[in-house]
Structure formats: structure tokens, C-alpha cells
Amino acid sequence: MTLLDQRIRLDEQRPALDPDDFFGSVLPAAIDEHADCILPALAFVEPRPFVVEVEGDAWSLRADDNRVTITPGLDDGARAHVRLDPHQLDDLVNDQQTFMSLWAGNKLVQSKGNVGHCLDWWLVWRAALDGTPIHTPGAVTFRDLDGDPLDLARTFRLDDDPDEMRNFIEQAGFMHLTDVWSEVEMAEISRDMDAAVSEYAEGDGRSWWARTADSETRLVRMQGFDSHSPATADLLNDDRFLSLASIPGAGHVQRSHRMWNRIEALFKPIGVTEGISDIPWHKDCGIGRHSYECCGLTTGISVTGADEVSGQLHALAGSHRALVWSGILQPDLDLPDIPLATQTGDVTLHLSCTMHMAQPPAERERRVMYSGFSLPPLEEASDEARAAGRARLGAVREGAPLTVLDKHFKS
Amino acid sequence: MTPDEVLDASRYILVIDYPDRDVPETLVRGGFEVIAHEGPTDEDYYVYGVDGDTVTRKQLDHAPTTADLVYTYRPLDELEGIAESAARAGAKAVWVHPDTGHDSARGRTIVEGVGLAYVDAPDIRDAVRGREARR
């Protein structure tokens, strides 16, 4: 495992998880083994007493400043109580899903407490099972190659020093590249976006839609956009685009999965009242499979510029190096929020573990395209198991605009 | 005070302008008592409430006299006056919206200069949502 290759699990067939064995033996042993990843953070996270119920059996989890205890049975004083089916527990333990994905997919059955209580315990589980320290304030710092404080507002050009670029994205988890494409090239793509609107329909399974305050229904995300834009298809084979993969120096390649959707073109309307257009704070891996896939590299191509009134991207610097809530901004995080104001033709890069969000546009609409690169697949992994895991998460991602995520963030 | 501690210590929030109606609506849905000074004149104050799933808004005929927290989306050159008013209203903190183009150090000096806590990150909406998620 390296900073940019966080894969510690292989897609493979595995025996079904026994909840009693997990809570009685596996999790307590993992907590003991990785106590150094958990105990220093308990005072900061303060996980509340928590009950997990699986098919009528219950386990109660408690944490104080220096220990975590798991006991069978119901804790009447628990602040939170969730009911999981065995498959959900299996997926949570094996990082195929997260509490965030269950919640976003409207599949989290929680009779007491809120999703934040689950996310606090998810941190403990991941620290125990993966050996990753839970983030504590001050744990993430930023240094340039000379050991000086890193200028997080720095922008780069494609021909800048590769070592400085690699160090920046390793440290910050994101990058802003200027002047990658010309205004003329982006204007052609913008025209293609207008022309492609009629090729998509609400409910077609390859587009996202939203309602605005003036009761308009707007197309906000066109998937597989290169099929409708020759200029975009050319861009995906352009050396400028392909060279982005080499910036992190981790061997990223064009995604071999989701080939039908190599690039998405997004409209960012003003005043969205229903549907997801501007996704709030999240990690792309926040719905699961971090330990199988990360870090992927997402490219945002500014078809039009973006700033504080036209839907710019924000990134939480260093969050890819921090085990924190994977969606919703965890209270009292100390990581810097960096707004990425871009000009037409600029590119933003972010890692799949970097917390980021799209600021809703207030005065001007914005247009942007998203594509990306993956780490090369691990040869030992099972293609079938990988495809099944990705398919389950794909359903969560595509279903999210219609479910609780929308209700929560628009409330 | 951390942002979460500021919210924990607050019940009455005075909102002085905002980038989006989502700000007072998120605060009132988060359980705070919210009055917004949103113009168009200096005398226009609105009290926000929740009725079922709906956020309500009613004009007040007077300015509020007290607040635990003042949130502002106004330029830096207005911050000194806002901070002084906040102190007179008994507020413990001023929360500045992150995208107001403020010099953060200058803003902090102004607000802490009148004895109040200064917050300019995160966006107060994100802080309330995070807090709600743990409530």
C-alpha cells in the first residue's frame, strides 16, 4: 500500500460472515490489534453507545476515552440503534458498502439516533479492520519538496515540474491545472452539449435531471457524452488528457469499466429545488470499495469557468490522507476547504478519497465534464467478484438522486 | 471555540444577509431560532419558523435586541459595525460566510477585538448538517 494506492483487499469469493463470530471475536481482536489507530481519536469522535441488530440478535458497542467494548444484547441507554440484514453487515465489514451508501440509498433501518452516529462507528470499524488511524486534529500537515509549508492555492500548467506536481497531489489530494484547453475548443463542446440535450430523456438510465425554483425540469448530467460529441471523443484520446493520468505517478490508466460512460457532461443550473445537481461534501469512495479501488483520479474539465457565484468545486485538502466521515462534513474537522475557481479550459483533478463538493451556482450557470482514471486492476482479483461489487455500488450512485440524499441536503 | 461549540452555545441566530435562502432555512430546520435581516431596507427583519415540512417566514416590525450568534454575508468593510452590534446584542460569536472575499486574519482581528469568537469555516450550513447527523 502507498499513499495513492490504498488497495488492501482483493475482489474474491468469500464465505458468508457470521455476525456472532464477527462481534464476538473478529471485531474485538481487530480493535485490540489496531488500538493505536482508534484510541487516540475517541475523545475527538466520541462515538455514542450504539446497538447493531442482525436478524433478532443484538450487540451493543460503547466507547470511552480509552477503550471500546462490545457486549451481546441490547443496551437500553444506546443513543443509536440500527437493524442490518446479514448481507448489509457482510458488505459493511468487507468495505463493499458503507453506512453512507446504505443511508443514501434509503436502505438504512435506524430506529434511534442519526446517520452521524453510524458514521462515527464506521470510523472505528474501518480503523480496526483496515489498520487506518482515525483522523485527529493536527494529524495532517502539508509540505512542498523543500519541506516548507505547501501553498494549497497553487495552480499548475501541464509542463510544470512533474515532481512538484506529484508531490502536490499526494499532499493535497487535488490539483488545479490552467490553460489546458482553449476557449475555442471548449466552445465547440459547449455547442455539442446544447445539441445533445434532445438525445437524453428523463428515466433513460443515462442522465440525471433536476427541478428548479421556476418549476423547470432540467437535464443536469449527460452520461456517455462522447457518443454525442465528436470533439469530446477526440479529447479523450488527446495527449493533454492522457497525460493527466501520469501526474500522480501511480500508474493510473483509463477506466476499463463503465466504458459506456467514459465521460459525463454536466449543466449546473441556478436554483435547483429537487434532484441532485450539486453534490454536497463527499468522497467518491464514500459509498464503499475504498480498499479495493482507491485512489482513482477524477478530472473535471471546465467547459465554462467557475467561481464563487457559478458553481465552483471545493476540495478539503489532505482529506484523502484522513479517515473521516465519507459524506457530510464531519463536525470540527481541521482540514482546509480550498475553493477551485477555474477559467474556461482549466482542469481540476481530485483523488477518489478526497472530500469535495460542488457549490451551487448563485448567479451564473456552469458547464463541466467529468472523466477519470483508475489504478490498473490487480491481477489476482476475481473479475466476477469485482463486477458484482461495482454493480451494487453503481446502483447506489445512480439511485441517489431519487432518494434520501436529496431530501436531506435540500432540507 | 470550535464551530461545533459555537453552535452548541447558540439558540438565537441573527442572519445578516445570505447568499441563498438555504442558509436561514437550514438553520431553522436545525432547531435554531432564526431572524434574518435581508432588506431591502434597513428595517426589514424576518423571523423564520417550521410548520411541518414547510419553512415559514414572517416580517417583524422591530429589530431583534438579542442574539447568541450573528451570521453575516456582508463585505469586510461592514464587519466592524456588525461585530459591535453583535457584542451589544449579547452574541458570543460572529460567523462569516466563507465566500465573502474576506481577509480571514483581518476579519478575526475585528471580531476578536470586540471580545467575540470568530468563525469563517466551514459554511454554517455544513456545520449544522454535521451536527444534525449526530444529534
Coordinates of C-alpha atoms in Angstrom, one line a residue:
Chain A
M1 CA 0.0 0.0 0.0
T2 CA 1.2 3.5 -0.8
L3 CA -0.3 6.9 -0.3
L4 CA -2.0 6.8 -3.7
D5 CA -2.6 3.0 -3.9
Q6 CA -4.7 2.2 -0.8
R7 CA -5.9 -1.2 -2.0
I8 CA -5.6 -3.8 0.8
R9 CA -8.5 -6.0 -0.3
L10 CA -8.9 -8.3 -3.3
D11 CA -12.2 -8.9 -5.1
E12 CA -12.8 -12.6 -4.5
Q13 CA -15.4 -15.1 -3.4
R14 CA -15.5 -15.3 0.3
P15 CA -17.6 -17.3 2.9
A16 CA -20.6 -15.6 4.4
L17 CA -19.9 -13.6 7.5
D18 CA -21.2 -15.0 10.8
P19 CA -22.4 -12.0 12.9
D20 CA -21.9 -13.7 16.2
D21 CA -18.3 -14.5 15.2
F22 CA -17.7 -11.0 13.9
F23 CA -18.9 -9.1 17.0
G24 CA -17.7 -11.8 19.5
S25 CA -14.3 -12.4 18.1
V26 CA -13.2 -10.7 14.9
L27 CA -14.0 -7.1 15.7
P28 CA -12.7 -7.2 19.3
A29 CA -9.5 -8.8 18.1
A30 CA -9.1 -6.2 15.4
I31 CA -9.8 -3.3 17.9
D32 CA -7.1 -4.7 20.1
E33 CA -4.6 -5.2 17.2
H34 CA -5.2 -1.6 16.0
A35 CA -5.8 0.2 19.2
D36 CA -3.2 2.8 18.2
C37 CA -5.4 3.7 15.2
I38 CA -8.5 4.1 17.4
L39 CA -7.9 5.1 21.0
P40 CA -6.2 8.5 20.3
A41 CA -9.3 9.6 18.4
L42 CA -12.0 8.6 20.8
A43 CA -12.1 11.9 22.6
F44 CA -12.4 13.7 19.3
V45 CA -15.0 11.5 17.7
E46 CA -16.9 10.5 20.9
P47 CA -18.9 7.6 19.4
R48 CA -22.2 7.3 21.2
P49 CA -23.5 4.0 22.6
F50 CA -24.6 2.0 19.6
V51 CA -26.7 -1.1 19.0
V52 CA -26.4 -3.2 15.9
E53 CA -29.2 -5.7 15.4
V54 CA -29.0 -8.5 12.9
E55 CA -31.9 -10.9 12.4
G56 CA -33.1 -10.5 16.0
D57 CA -29.6 -10.7 17.7
A58 CA -28.2 -7.5 19.0
W59 CA -24.7 -6.3 20.0
S60 CA -24.0 -3.1 22.0
L61 CA -20.9 -1.0 21.3
R62 CA -19.6 1.6 23.7
A63 CA -16.5 3.8 23.7
D64 CA -15.0 5.9 26.4
D65 CA -11.7 7.8 26.2
N66 CA -9.5 4.8 26.4
R67 CA -11.4 1.7 25.4
V68 CA -14.1 0.2 23.2
T69 CA -16.4 -2.6 24.5
I70 CA -18.8 -4.9 22.6
T71 CA -21.3 -6.9 24.5
P72 CA -24.1 -9.1 23.3
G73 CA -27.6 -7.9 23.9
L74 CA -29.5 -4.6 23.9
D75 CA -28.1 -1.6 25.7
D76 CA -31.2 0.4 26.8
G77 CA -29.1 3.5 27.1
A78 CA -27.9 3.4 23.5
R79 CA -28.0 6.6 21.6
A80 CA -28.4 4.9 18.2
H81 CA -29.8 1.6 17.0
V82 CA -29.6 0.1 13.5
R83 CA -31.0 -3.1 12.1
L84 CA -28.9 -4.7 9.4
D85 CA -29.6 -7.7 7.3
P86 CA -26.7 -10.2 7.1
H87 CA -25.7 -9.1 3.6
Q88 CA -25.6 -5.5 4.7
L89 CA -23.3 -6.4 7.6
D90 CA -21.2 -8.5 5.3
D91 CA -20.9 -5.6 2.9
L92 CA -20.1 -3.1 5.7
V93 CA -17.4 -5.3 7.2
N94 CA -15.8 -6.1 3.8
D95 CA -16.0 -2.5 2.6
Q96 CA -18.3 -3.2 -0.2
Q97 CA -20.7 -0.6 1.2
T98 CA -20.7 2.0 3.9
F99 CA -23.3 3.4 6.3
M100 CA -23.2 6.4 4.0
S101 CA -24.3 4.3 1.0
L102 CA -27.0 2.5 3.0
W103 CA -28.3 5.9 4.1
A104 CA -28.0 7.5 0.7
G105 CA -29.8 4.5 -0.9
N106 CA -32.6 4.7 1.7
K107 CA -31.7 1.3 3.0
L108 CA -30.5 2.2 6.5
V109 CA -33.1 1.0 9.1
Q110 CA -32.3 3.1 12.1
S111 CA -34.8 3.2 15.0
K112 CA -32.7 5.5 17.2
G113 CA -30.1 8.2 16.5
N114 CA -28.9 9.7 13.3
V115 CA -26.6 8.7 10.5
G116 CA -23.8 10.6 12.1
H117 CA -23.8 8.1 15.0
C118 CA -23.3 5.3 12.4
L119 CA -20.5 7.2 10.7
D120 CA -18.7 7.7 14.0
W121 CA -18.7 3.9 14.5
W122 CA -17.8 3.3 10.9
L123 CA -14.6 5.1 11.6
V124 CA -13.9 2.7 14.5
W125 CA -14.7 -0.3 12.3
R126 CA -12.5 0.8 9.4
A127 CA -9.6 1.7 11.7
A128 CA -9.9 -1.7 13.4
L129 CA -10.4 -3.8 10.2
D130 CA -8.1 -1.9 7.9
G131 CA -5.4 -0.6 10.3
T132 CA -6.0 3.0 9.3
P133 CA -5.7 5.7 12.0
I134 CA -8.9 7.7 12.6
H135 CA -8.1 11.4 11.9
T136 CA -7.4 13.7 14.8
P137 CA -6.9 17.5 14.6
G138 CA -3.4 18.4 13.6
A139 CA -2.6 14.9 12.2
V140 CA -2.4 16.1 8.5
T141 CA 0.2 18.6 7.5
F142 CA 1.2 19.9 4.1
R143 CA 4.8 20.2 2.8
D144 CA 6.4 21.1 -0.5
L145 CA 9.5 19.3 -1.8
D146 CA 11.8 21.6 0.2
G147 CA 9.9 20.8 3.4
D148 CA 8.3 24.3 3.5
P149 CA 4.5 24.8 4.0
L150 CA 2.7 23.9 0.8
D151 CA 0.8 26.7 -1.0
L152 CA -2.6 25.0 -1.3
A153 CA -3.9 27.7 -3.6
R154 CA -1.1 27.0 -6.2
T155 CA -2.1 26.3 -9.8
F156 CA -0.1 24.3 -12.3
R157 CA 0.4 24.0 -16.1
L158 CA 0.9 20.8 -17.9
D159 CA 4.6 21.5 -18.5
D160 CA 5.4 22.2 -14.8
D161 CA 7.9 20.2 -12.9
P162 CA 6.5 16.6 -12.6
D163 CA 8.0 16.1 -9.2
E164 CA 6.4 19.2 -7.8
M165 CA 3.0 18.2 -9.4
R166 CA 3.2 14.7 -8.0
N167 CA 4.1 16.0 -4.5
F168 CA 1.2 18.5 -4.6
I169 CA -1.4 16.0 -5.4
E170 CA 0.0 13.5 -2.9
Q171 CA -0.1 16.1 -0.2
A172 CA -3.3 18.0 -1.1
G173 CA -5.4 15.3 -2.9
F174 CA -6.4 17.7 -5.6
M175 CA -4.9 20.0 -8.3
H176 CA -5.9 22.9 -10.5
L177 CA -4.3 23.0 -14.0
T178 CA -4.8 26.1 -16.0
D179 CA -5.0 26.7 -19.8
V180 CA -5.2 23.0 -20.8
W181 CA -7.8 23.6 -23.5
S182 CA -8.6 26.7 -25.4
E183 CA -11.8 28.8 -25.3
V184 CA -12.4 27.7 -29.0
E185 CA -12.2 24.0 -28.1
M186 CA -14.5 24.4 -25.2
A187 CA -17.0 26.5 -27.2
E188 CA -17.3 23.6 -29.6
I189 CA -18.0 21.2 -26.8
S190 CA -20.5 23.6 -25.2
R191 CA -22.4 23.7 -28.5
D192 CA -22.3 19.8 -28.6
M193 CA -23.8 19.9 -25.1
D194 CA -26.7 22.0 -26.3
A195 CA -27.3 19.8 -29.3
A196 CA -27.1 16.6 -27.3
V197 CA -29.9 17.5 -24.9
S198 CA -32.6 16.1 -27.2
E199 CA -30.7 12.7 -27.2
Y200 CA -31.5 12.2 -23.5
A201 CA -34.8 11.6 -21.7
E202 CA -35.8 11.6 -18.1
G203 CA -35.7 8.0 -16.8
D204 CA -33.4 6.7 -19.6
G205 CA -30.8 5.5 -17.1
R206 CA -28.0 7.5 -18.5
S207 CA -28.9 11.0 -17.5
W208 CA -29.8 12.9 -14.3
W209 CA -32.5 15.5 -14.1
A210 CA -33.5 18.3 -11.6
R211 CA -36.3 20.7 -10.9
T212 CA -35.6 24.4 -10.5
A213 CA -37.3 27.1 -8.4
D214 CA -39.2 28.3 -11.5
S215 CA -40.7 24.8 -12.0
E216 CA -38.5 23.9 -15.0
T217 CA -37.2 20.3 -15.4
R218 CA -33.6 20.5 -16.4
L219 CA -31.1 17.9 -17.7
V220 CA -28.1 18.2 -15.4
R221 CA -25.9 15.2 -16.3
M222 CA -25.4 13.5 -19.6
Q223 CA -23.5 10.2 -19.3
G224 CA -21.6 8.7 -22.2
F225 CA -21.4 12.2 -23.7
D226 CA -18.6 11.3 -26.1
S227 CA -21.2 9.3 -28.1
H228 CA -22.9 12.6 -28.9
S229 CA -19.8 14.9 -29.2
P230 CA -17.0 14.1 -31.7
A231 CA -15.0 16.8 -30.1
T232 CA -15.3 15.2 -26.8
A233 CA -14.4 11.7 -28.2
D234 CA -11.3 13.3 -29.7
L235 CA -10.5 15.0 -26.3
L236 CA -10.4 11.6 -24.6
N237 CA -7.6 10.5 -27.0
D238 CA -5.8 13.8 -26.8
D239 CA -2.3 13.7 -25.3
R240 CA -3.2 16.5 -23.0
F241 CA -6.0 14.4 -21.5
L242 CA -4.0 11.2 -21.4
S243 CA -1.0 13.0 -19.7
L244 CA -3.2 13.8 -16.7
A245 CA -3.0 10.2 -15.7
S246 CA 0.7 10.3 -15.2
I247 CA 0.7 13.3 -12.8
P248 CA 0.3 11.3 -9.6
G249 CA 3.0 8.9 -10.8
A250 CA 0.9 5.9 -9.5
G251 CA 0.3 4.1 -12.9
H252 CA -3.3 5.4 -13.5
V253 CA -4.9 4.1 -16.7
Q254 CA -8.1 4.9 -18.5
R255 CA -11.0 3.1 -16.8
S256 CA -11.6 -0.3 -18.1
H257 CA -15.1 -0.5 -16.6
R258 CA -18.1 1.8 -17.3
M259 CA -16.8 2.0 -20.9
W260 CA -20.3 3.2 -22.0
N261 CA -19.8 6.2 -19.7
R262 CA -16.2 7.4 -20.3
I263 CA -17.2 11.0 -19.7
E264 CA -20.1 12.9 -18.3
A265 CA -21.2 16.4 -19.3
L266 CA -22.9 18.5 -16.6
F267 CA -25.1 21.5 -16.7
K268 CA -25.2 23.4 -13.4
P269 CA -28.5 25.3 -13.3
I270 CA -29.3 28.0 -10.7
G271 CA -31.9 27.4 -8.1
V272 CA -32.3 23.6 -8.1
T273 CA -35.0 22.6 -5.7
E274 CA -35.4 18.9 -6.4
G275 CA -32.9 16.3 -7.7
I276 CA -29.1 16.3 -7.3
S277 CA -27.2 18.7 -9.4
D278 CA -24.6 20.0 -6.9
I279 CA -23.4 17.1 -4.8
P280 CA -22.6 18.1 -1.2
W281 CA -19.4 17.1 0.6
H282 CA -18.4 13.5 -0.1
K283 CA -15.6 11.2 -1.0
D284 CA -16.2 9.3 -4.2
C285 CA -15.2 6.2 -2.3
G286 CA -17.6 7.2 0.5
I287 CA -20.2 4.7 -0.6
G288 CA -17.8 1.8 -0.5
R289 CA -14.9 -0.2 -2.1
H290 CA -12.2 2.2 -1.0
S291 CA -9.9 -0.6 -0.1
Y292 CA -10.5 -2.3 -3.4
E293 CA -10.2 0.6 -5.8
C294 CA -8.5 3.7 -4.3
C295 CA -7.2 6.1 -5.3
G296 CA -9.0 6.8 -8.6
L297 CA -8.3 10.1 -10.3
T298 CA -11.2 12.3 -11.4
T299 CA -10.7 15.0 -14.0
G300 CA -13.0 18.0 -14.2
I301 CA -12.8 19.9 -17.4
S302 CA -14.2 23.4 -17.2
V303 CA -16.3 23.9 -20.4
T304 CA -17.1 27.3 -18.8
G305 CA -15.3 28.9 -15.9
A306 CA -16.4 28.6 -12.3
D307 CA -16.2 30.8 -9.3
E308 CA -18.0 31.5 -6.0
V309 CA -21.2 32.5 -7.8
S310 CA -21.1 30.0 -10.6
G311 CA -20.7 26.6 -9.0
Q312 CA -17.0 26.1 -8.3
L313 CA -15.6 22.9 -6.9
H314 CA -14.3 22.8 -3.3
A315 CA -11.8 20.3 -2.0
L316 CA -10.9 19.5 1.6
A317 CA -7.1 19.4 1.4
G318 CA -5.5 16.3 2.8
S319 CA -8.8 14.5 3.4
H320 CA -7.6 11.6 1.2
R321 CA -5.0 11.0 4.0
A322 CA -7.6 11.2 6.8
L323 CA -10.1 8.6 7.9
V324 CA -13.1 10.9 8.4
W325 CA -16.8 10.7 7.6
S326 CA -17.1 9.8 4.0
G327 CA -20.1 12.0 3.3
I328 CA -21.5 15.0 5.2
L329 CA -18.8 17.3 6.7
Q330 CA -17.7 15.8 10.0
P331 CA -18.0 18.4 12.8
D332 CA -14.9 20.3 13.8
L333 CA -12.6 18.9 11.0
D334 CA -9.5 21.0 10.8
L335 CA -8.7 20.3 7.1
P336 CA -8.6 23.4 4.8
D337 CA -11.5 24.0 2.5
I338 CA -10.0 25.1 -0.8
P339 CA -12.3 26.7 -3.5
L340 CA -11.1 25.9 -7.0
A341 CA -12.1 28.8 -9.2
T342 CA -11.4 27.9 -12.8
Q343 CA -11.4 29.6 -16.2
T344 CA -12.7 28.0 -19.4
G345 CA -10.4 25.2 -20.4
D346 CA -8.9 24.6 -17.0
V347 CA -8.8 21.2 -15.4
T348 CA -9.3 20.1 -11.8
L349 CA -8.0 16.8 -10.6
H350 CA -9.1 15.1 -7.4
L351 CA -8.5 11.7 -5.9
S352 CA -11.4 9.4 -5.1
C353 CA -10.6 9.7 -1.4
T354 CA -10.6 13.5 -1.3
M355 CA -13.7 15.1 0.2
H356 CA -15.1 17.6 -2.3
M357 CA -18.3 19.3 -3.1
A358 CA -19.9 21.4 -5.9
Q359 CA -21.0 24.8 -4.7
P360 CA -24.5 25.5 -6.1
P361 CA -24.3 28.4 -8.6
A362 CA -26.0 31.6 -7.5
E363 CA -25.6 34.0 -10.4
R364 CA -24.3 32.1 -13.4
E365 CA -24.8 28.6 -14.7
R366 CA -21.8 26.4 -15.2
R367 CA -20.8 23.7 -17.6
V368 CA -18.2 21.0 -16.8
M369 CA -17.3 17.5 -17.9
Y370 CA -16.0 14.7 -15.6
S371 CA -14.0 11.7 -16.6
G372 CA -11.2 9.9 -14.8
F373 CA -8.6 7.3 -14.5
S374 CA -8.2 4.2 -12.3
L375 CA -5.3 2.2 -10.9
P376 CA -4.6 -0.8 -13.0
P377 CA -6.6 -3.8 -11.9
L378 CA -4.9 -6.2 -9.5
E379 CA -4.2 -9.5 -11.4
E380 CA -5.1 -11.7 -8.5
A381 CA -8.6 -10.3 -8.2
S382 CA -11.7 -12.1 -9.5
D383 CA -13.3 -10.3 -12.4
E384 CA -16.6 -11.7 -11.5
A385 CA -16.5 -10.6 -7.8
R386 CA -15.2 -7.1 -8.9
A387 CA -18.0 -6.7 -11.4
A388 CA -20.6 -7.7 -8.8
G389 CA -19.3 -5.3 -6.2
R390 CA -19.1 -2.4 -8.7
A391 CA -22.6 -3.1 -9.9
R392 CA -24.1 -2.9 -6.4
L393 CA -22.4 0.5 -5.8
G394 CA -23.4 1.7 -9.3
A395 CA -27.0 1.2 -8.3
V396 CA -26.5 3.3 -5.2
R397 CA -24.8 6.1 -7.2
E398 CA -27.4 6.2 -9.8
G399 CA -30.3 5.8 -7.3
A400 CA -29.0 8.6 -5.0
P401 CA -30.6 11.5 -6.9
L402 CA -34.0 9.9 -6.2
T403 CA -33.6 9.0 -2.6
V404 CA -32.9 10.3 0.8
L405 CA -29.7 12.2 -0.2
D406 CA -31.8 14.7 -2.0
K407 CA -34.3 15.1 0.9
H408 CA -31.5 15.6 3.4
F409 CA -29.5 18.1 1.5
K410 CA -32.4 20.1 0.3
S411 CA -34.0 20.4 3.7
Chain B
M1 CA -14.4 28.0 20.4
T2 CA -14.7 25.4 17.7
P3 CA -17.6 25.8 15.2
D4 CA -19.5 23.0 16.9
E5 CA -19.0 24.6 20.3
V6 CA -20.3 27.9 18.8
L7 CA -23.5 26.1 17.6
D8 CA -23.9 24.3 20.9
A9 CA -23.8 27.6 22.7
S10 CA -26.3 29.2 20.4
R11 CA -30.1 29.3 20.3
Y12 CA -30.9 32.6 18.8
I13 CA -29.2 33.4 15.5
L14 CA -29.3 36.7 13.7
V15 CA -28.6 36.3 10.0
I16 CA -27.4 39.5 8.3
D17 CA -27.8 38.8 4.6
Y18 CA -27.1 35.4 3.0
P19 CA -26.0 34.0 -0.4
D20 CA -29.0 31.7 -0.6
R21 CA -32.3 31.3 1.3
D22 CA -31.0 27.8 2.1
V23 CA -28.9 29.5 4.9
P24 CA -31.8 30.6 7.2
E25 CA -33.8 27.6 6.2
T26 CA -31.0 25.1 7.1
L27 CA -30.6 26.9 10.5
V28 CA -34.2 26.9 11.4
R29 CA -34.6 23.3 10.3
G30 CA -31.6 22.6 12.6
G31 CA -33.6 23.8 15.6
F32 CA -32.3 27.3 15.9
E33 CA -34.5 30.5 16.4
V34 CA -33.6 32.5 13.3
I35 CA -34.2 36.1 12.5
A36 CA -32.8 37.4 9.2
H37 CA -32.0 40.9 8.2
E38 CA -32.5 40.7 4.5
G39 CA -33.6 44.0 3.2
P40 CA -34.5 45.7 1.0
T41 CA -34.4 48.4 3.7
D42 CA -32.5 48.6 7.0
E43 CA -35.8 48.0 8.8
D44 CA -36.6 44.6 7.2
Y45 CA -36.3 41.7 9.5
Y46 CA -37.9 38.3 9.1
V47 CA -38.5 35.6 11.6
Y48 CA -38.2 32.0 10.3
G49 CA -40.1 29.0 11.6
V50 CA -41.0 25.5 10.7
D51 CA -44.5 24.2 10.1
G52 CA -44.4 20.5 9.4
D53 CA -42.2 20.2 6.3
T54 CA -42.5 23.8 5.4
V55 CA -40.3 26.7 6.4
T56 CA -42.3 29.8 7.2
R57 CA -41.2 33.4 7.1
K58 CA -42.9 36.4 8.7
Q59 CA -41.9 40.0 8.7
L60 CA -41.1 41.6 12.1
D61 CA -42.0 45.1 13.0
H62 CA -38.8 45.6 15.0
A63 CA -35.1 44.6 15.1
P64 CA -34.1 41.8 17.4
T65 CA -32.5 43.0 20.6
T66 CA -30.6 39.8 21.5
A67 CA -28.7 37.1 19.7
D68 CA -26.4 34.3 20.7
L69 CA -24.7 34.2 17.3
V70 CA -24.6 36.6 14.3
Y71 CA -24.0 35.1 10.9
T72 CA -23.1 37.5 8.1
Y73 CA -22.7 37.6 4.4
R74 CA -21.5 41.2 4.1
P75 CA -18.3 42.8 2.9
L76 CA -15.3 43.2 5.2
D77 CA -15.8 47.0 5.5
E78 CA -19.1 46.4 7.2
L79 CA -17.7 43.8 9.6
E80 CA -16.6 46.2 12.3
G81 CA -20.2 47.6 12.7
I82 CA -21.6 44.1 12.6
A83 CA -19.3 42.9 15.3
E84 CA -20.1 45.8 17.5
S85 CA -23.8 45.3 17.1
A86 CA -23.3 41.6 17.8
A87 CA -21.5 42.4 21.0
R88 CA -24.3 44.8 22.1
A89 CA -26.8 42.0 21.4
G90 CA -25.0 39.7 23.7
A91 CA -23.7 37.4 21.0
K92 CA -20.8 35.1 21.7
A93 CA -19.6 34.8 18.2
V94 CA -19.7 36.1 14.6
W95 CA -19.8 33.5 11.8
V96 CA -18.7 35.0 8.5
H97 CA -19.7 33.2 5.3
P98 CA -16.6 31.7 3.6
D99 CA -17.2 33.2 0.2
T100 CA -17.4 36.8 1.1
G101 CA -13.8 37.5 -0.1
H102 CA -12.7 38.4 3.4
D103 CA -9.1 38.6 4.5
S104 CA -9.6 36.0 7.3
A105 CA -6.9 37.4 9.6
R106 CA -8.3 40.9 9.3
G107 CA -11.8 39.6 10.0
R108 CA -10.6 37.7 13.0
T109 CA -8.9 40.8 14.4
I110 CA -12.0 42.9 14.1
V111 CA -14.3 40.3 15.7
E112 CA -12.0 39.2 18.4
G113 CA -11.3 42.9 19.1
V114 CA -14.8 43.3 20.5
G115 CA -14.4 40.1 22.5
L116 CA -16.3 37.7 20.3
A117 CA -15.3 34.4 18.8
Y118 CA -14.7 34.4 15.0
V119 CA -15.6 31.6 12.6
D120 CA -15.3 31.7 8.8
A121 CA -15.1 28.0 8.1
P122 CA -16.9 25.7 7.4
D123 CA -20.0 27.1 5.7
I124 CA -22.5 27.3 8.6
R125 CA -24.9 25.0 6.6
D126 CA -22.4 22.2 6.5
A127 CA -21.7 22.7 10.2
V128 CA -25.4 22.4 11.0
R129 CA -25.9 19.4 8.9
G130 CA -22.9 17.6 10.5
R131 CA -24.3 18.5 13.9
E132 CA -27.7 17.3 12.9
A133 CA -26.3 14.0 11.7
R134 CA -25.0 13.4 15.3
R135 CA -28.0 14.7 17.2

